Tab-separated table of C-alpha atoms in Angstrom:
chain	number	residue	atom	x	y	z
E	241	UNK	CA	72.976	114.862	176.755
E	242	UNK	CA	76.656	114.723	177.662
E	243	UNK	CA	79.041	116.778	175.619
E	244	UNK	CA	81.421	114.699	173.527
E	245	UNK	CA	85.103	115.021	172.808
E	246	UNK	CA	86.109	114.221	169.272
E	247	UNK	CA	88.364	111.212	168.885
E	248	UNK	CA	91.684	111.282	167.066
E	249	UNK	CA	92.440	108.024	165.255
E	250	UNK	CA	96.087	107.805	164.246
E	251	UNK	CA	97.351	105.231	161.754
E	252	UNK	CA	101.075	104.674	161.974
E	253	UNK	CA	103.611	102.096	160.899
E	254	UNK	CA	106.649	101.585	158.678
E	255	UNK	CA	106.885	103.322	155.340
E	256	UNK	CA	105.272	100.946	152.836
E	257	UNK	CA	102.862	99.409	155.342
E	258	UNK	CA	99.914	101.019	153.549
E	259	UNK	CA	98.890	103.320	156.401
E	260	UNK	CA	98.340	106.334	154.150
E	261	UNK	CA	96.112	104.413	151.724
E	262	UNK	CA	94.130	102.965	154.647
E	263	UNK	CA	93.752	106.396	156.193
E	264	UNK	CA	92.342	107.933	153.026
E	265	UNK	CA	90.068	104.965	152.337
E	266	UNK	CA	88.728	105.182	155.897
E	267	UNK	CA	88.020	108.870	155.396
E	268	UNK	CA	86.107	108.146	152.187
E	269	UNK	CA	84.159	105.093	153.385
E	270	UNK	CA	83.557	105.585	157.109
E	271	UNK	CA	80.966	108.243	157.963
E	272	UNK	CA	81.877	111.123	160.231
E	273	UNK	CA	85.661	110.989	159.854
E	274	UNK	CA	87.659	114.059	158.880
E	275	UNK	CA	91.129	113.535	157.418
E	276	UNK	CA	93.846	115.835	158.717
E	277	UNK	CA	96.310	116.790	155.988
E	278	UNK	CA	99.858	117.117	157.321
E	279	UNK	CA	102.493	119.697	156.385
E	280	UNK	CA	105.805	118.425	155.034
E	281	UNK	CA	109.101	119.778	153.757
E	282	UNK	CA	109.631	116.956	151.266
E	283	UNK	CA	108.956	117.385	147.567
E	284	UNK	CA	105.707	116.062	146.085
E	285	UNK	CA	105.806	112.600	144.555
E	286	UNK	CA	104.267	112.046	141.115
E	287	UNK	CA	100.497	112.417	141.350
E	288	UNK	CA	100.476	114.133	144.750
E	289	UNK	CA	98.427	117.320	145.030
E	290	UNK	CA	99.242	120.156	147.414
E	291	UNK	CA	96.507	120.521	150.026
E	292	UNK	CA	95.049	117.097	149.290
E	293	UNK	CA	97.869	114.669	150.040
E	294	UNK	CA	100.060	117.079	152.019
E	295	UNK	CA	100.608	120.785	152.471
E	296	UNK	CA	104.049	121.121	150.877
E	297	UNK	CA	106.136	123.888	152.453
E	298	UNK	CA	109.812	124.832	152.483
E	299	UNK	CA	112.120	124.623	155.500
E	300	UNK	CA	111.790	128.329	156.253
E	301	UNK	CA	107.998	128.170	156.441
E	302	UNK	CA	108.112	125.013	158.552
E	303	UNK	CA	110.544	126.643	161.001
E	304	UNK	CA	108.226	129.646	161.245
E	305	UNK	CA	105.277	127.372	162.070
E	306	UNK	CA	107.293	125.704	164.840
E	307	UNK	CA	108.377	129.057	166.278
E	308	UNK	CA	104.799	130.363	166.238
E	309	UNK	CA	103.460	127.256	167.987
E	310	UNK	CA	101.252	126.434	165.015
E	311	UNK	CA	102.072	122.713	165.019
E	312	UNK	CA	100.397	120.302	167.396
E	313	UNK	CA	103.216	117.853	166.742
E	314	UNK	CA	106.072	117.552	164.319
E	315	UNK	CA	108.825	115.060	163.636
E	316	UNK	CA	111.728	114.501	161.278
E	317	UNK	CA	111.352	111.324	159.249
E	318	UNK	CA	113.787	110.121	156.593
E	319	UNK	CA	115.481	113.546	156.549
E	320	UNK	CA	112.235	115.421	155.930
E	321	UNK	CA	109.925	117.073	158.425
E	322	UNK	CA	106.209	116.463	158.896
E	323	UNK	CA	103.791	118.307	161.157
E	324	UNK	CA	100.124	118.586	162.106
E	325	UNK	CA	98.468	121.998	162.289
E	326	UNK	CA	97.285	122.677	165.841
E	327	UNK	CA	94.356	124.998	165.096
E	328	UNK	CA	92.785	122.779	162.446
E	329	UNK	CA	92.876	119.540	164.417
E	330	UNK	CA	91.955	120.882	167.853
E	331	UNK	CA	89.044	122.952	166.545
E	332	UNK	CA	87.561	119.827	164.950
E	333	UNK	CA	88.115	117.673	168.045
E	334	UNK	CA	86.757	120.282	170.439
E	335	UNK	CA	83.644	120.541	168.280
E	336	UNK	CA	83.090	116.801	168.742
E	337	UNK	CA	84.324	115.794	165.282
E	338	UNK	CA	86.374	112.626	164.847
E	339	UNK	CA	89.658	113.052	163.009
E	340	UNK	CA	91.816	110.430	161.300
E	341	UNK	CA	95.507	111.085	160.770
E	342	UNK	CA	98.482	109.389	159.143
E	343	UNK	CA	101.533	110.002	161.340
E	344	UNK	CA	104.896	108.410	162.000
E	345	UNK	CA	105.709	106.790	165.358
E	346	UNK	CA	107.155	109.957	166.898
E	347	UNK	CA	104.220	112.067	165.804
E	348	UNK	CA	101.654	109.529	167.013
E	349	UNK	CA	103.063	109.452	170.533
E	350	UNK	CA	103.430	113.238	170.596
E	351	UNK	CA	99.787	113.723	169.615
E	352	UNK	CA	98.543	111.361	172.315
E	353	UNK	CA	100.634	113.236	174.881
E	354	UNK	CA	99.010	116.492	173.746
E	355	UNK	CA	95.470	115.125	173.345
E	356	UNK	CA	94.497	112.111	175.491
E	357	UNK	CA	91.420	111.200	173.416
E	358	UNK	CA	93.746	109.704	170.819
E	359	UNK	CA	93.662	106.081	169.681
E	360	UNK	CA	96.810	104.688	168.088
E	361	UNK	CA	96.616	102.010	165.370
E	362	UNK	CA	99.832	100.379	164.177
E	363	UNK	CA	99.627	99.138	160.578
E	364	UNK	CA	101.787	96.080	159.935
E	365	UNK	CA	102.923	94.632	156.616
E	366	UNK	CA	102.482	90.829	156.483
E	367	UNK	CA	106.239	90.288	156.134
E	368	UNK	CA	109.561	92.016	155.518
E	369	UNK	CA	109.543	90.596	151.983
E	370	UNK	CA	106.185	92.193	151.187
E	371	UNK	CA	107.322	95.481	152.727
E	372	UNK	CA	110.427	95.518	150.538
E	373	UNK	CA	108.354	94.684	147.442
E	374	UNK	CA	105.998	97.574	148.176
E	375	UNK	CA	108.830	100.049	148.681
E	376	UNK	CA	110.652	98.990	145.532
E	377	UNK	CA	107.377	98.954	143.614
E	378	UNK	CA	106.875	102.658	144.266
E	379	UNK	CA	109.884	103.529	142.084
E	380	UNK	CA	110.014	106.933	143.800
E	381	UNK	CA	113.012	106.404	146.091
E	382	UNK	CA	116.632	105.431	145.326
E	383	UNK	CA	117.907	102.055	146.511
E	384	UNK	CA	119.852	103.559	149.408
E	385	UNK	CA	116.691	105.281	150.663
E	386	UNK	CA	114.752	102.010	150.498
E	387	UNK	CA	117.461	100.230	152.491
E	388	UNK	CA	117.297	103.006	155.081
E	389	UNK	CA	113.510	102.678	155.336
E	390	UNK	CA	113.734	98.895	155.766
E	391	UNK	CA	116.259	99.271	158.579
E	392	UNK	CA	114.106	101.898	160.256
E	393	UNK	CA	111.038	99.639	159.977
E	394	UNK	CA	112.687	97.079	162.253
E	395	UNK	CA	113.286	99.788	164.860
E	396	UNK	CA	109.713	101.069	164.538
E	397	UNK	CA	108.323	97.616	165.291
E	398	UNK	CA	109.764	97.975	168.786
E	399	UNK	CA	107.110	100.638	169.470
E	400	UNK	CA	104.226	98.172	169.040
E	401	UNK	CA	103.535	97.957	172.770
E	402	UNK	CA	102.819	101.690	172.897
E	403	UNK	CA	99.859	101.338	170.520
E	404	UNK	CA	96.232	100.546	171.296
E	405	UNK	CA	95.628	98.324	168.251
E	406	UNK	CA	97.519	96.752	165.409
E	407	UNK	CA	96.166	96.000	161.935
E	408	UNK	CA	97.909	93.596	159.559
E	409	UNK	CA	97.590	94.995	156.067
E	410	UNK	CA	97.777	91.795	154.048
E	411	UNK	CA	94.440	92.107	152.261
E	412	UNK	CA	93.481	95.775	151.957
E	413	UNK	CA	89.698	95.327	152.180
E	414	UNK	CA	89.999	93.242	155.327
E	415	UNK	CA	92.433	95.710	156.911
E	416	UNK	CA	90.038	98.565	156.158
E	417	UNK	CA	87.205	96.575	157.735
E	418	UNK	CA	89.315	96.160	160.882
E	419	UNK	CA	89.949	99.894	161.040
E	420	UNK	CA	86.210	100.490	160.703
E	421	UNK	CA	85.450	98.051	163.522
E	422	UNK	CA	87.947	99.822	165.792
E	423	UNK	CA	86.459	103.232	165.026
E	424	UNK	CA	82.937	101.934	165.689
E	425	UNK	CA	83.918	100.309	168.997
E	426	UNK	CA	85.728	103.397	170.261
E	427	UNK	CA	82.813	105.647	169.366
E	428	UNK	CA	80.535	103.522	171.534
E	429	UNK	CA	82.845	103.791	174.543
E	430	UNK	CA	82.176	106.372	177.237
E	431	UNK	CA	85.755	107.288	178.114
E	432	UNK	CA	85.738	110.221	175.695
E	433	UNK	CA	82.649	111.908	177.132
E	434	UNK	CA	83.175	115.305	178.722
E	435	UNK	CA	82.182	115.984	182.300
E	436	UNK	CA	78.482	116.940	182.445
E	437	UNK	CA	77.756	120.641	182.128
E	438	UNK	CA	76.225	122.472	185.115
E	439	UNK	CA	72.828	122.276	183.409
E	440	UNK	CA	73.099	118.509	183.020
E	441	UNK	CA	74.156	118.116	186.654
E	442	UNK	CA	71.112	120.116	187.756
E	443	UNK	CA	68.737	118.083	185.603
E	444	UNK	CA	70.090	114.758	186.813
E	445	UNK	CA	70.470	115.474	190.494
E	446	UNK	CA	73.621	117.293	191.455
E	447	UNK	CA	77.253	116.552	190.761
E	448	UNK	CA	76.850	112.770	190.969
E	449	UNK	CA	74.306	112.593	188.160
E	450	UNK	CA	71.846	110.468	190.177
E	451	UNK	CA	68.356	110.138	188.717
E	452	UNK	CA	65.185	110.598	190.738
E	453	UNK	CA	61.772	109.132	190.054
């Protein structure tokens, strides 16, 4: 049997698109997916739990992680920094486990550059009006911050062509079903299989893997 690389599925999109909720629902409902919890320097929102939603750290600790090369990728988003722990993610992927992550645009592209077996899914709100309603409905950010996020969302949409898939999050259940279909299809592909081991090459007839009757 061929060895298998784990796949990294990254959900990205504007703040308020629902990517984080989709990511966690996919982890809970799709078998074999491990959710990677990011580190962040921002303060917890009401109801968020350290180690479950994010690893909340201060600027000094985050700087130390960067200096030590502990982060696979990191980016500054809305004046706060977010990063993905290198050791945790790569150990899972190298063991053949599939990982699902919730990253911003910068982080998504950085992860794919570092790990080619990465599939990027862009989560779209159905309209600007709905996006604004979702952001204002959170009641966790001041009005100026919401305006900043809306302006940034228009810029982020320009990155659509760099993504492998896009999912319109109009009806949550349907969007989650689309994510599941993408995960299933990618798992059945062969592009993420590792080169055969020497033992496999020997069993199947040399380096070309030809079978003999």
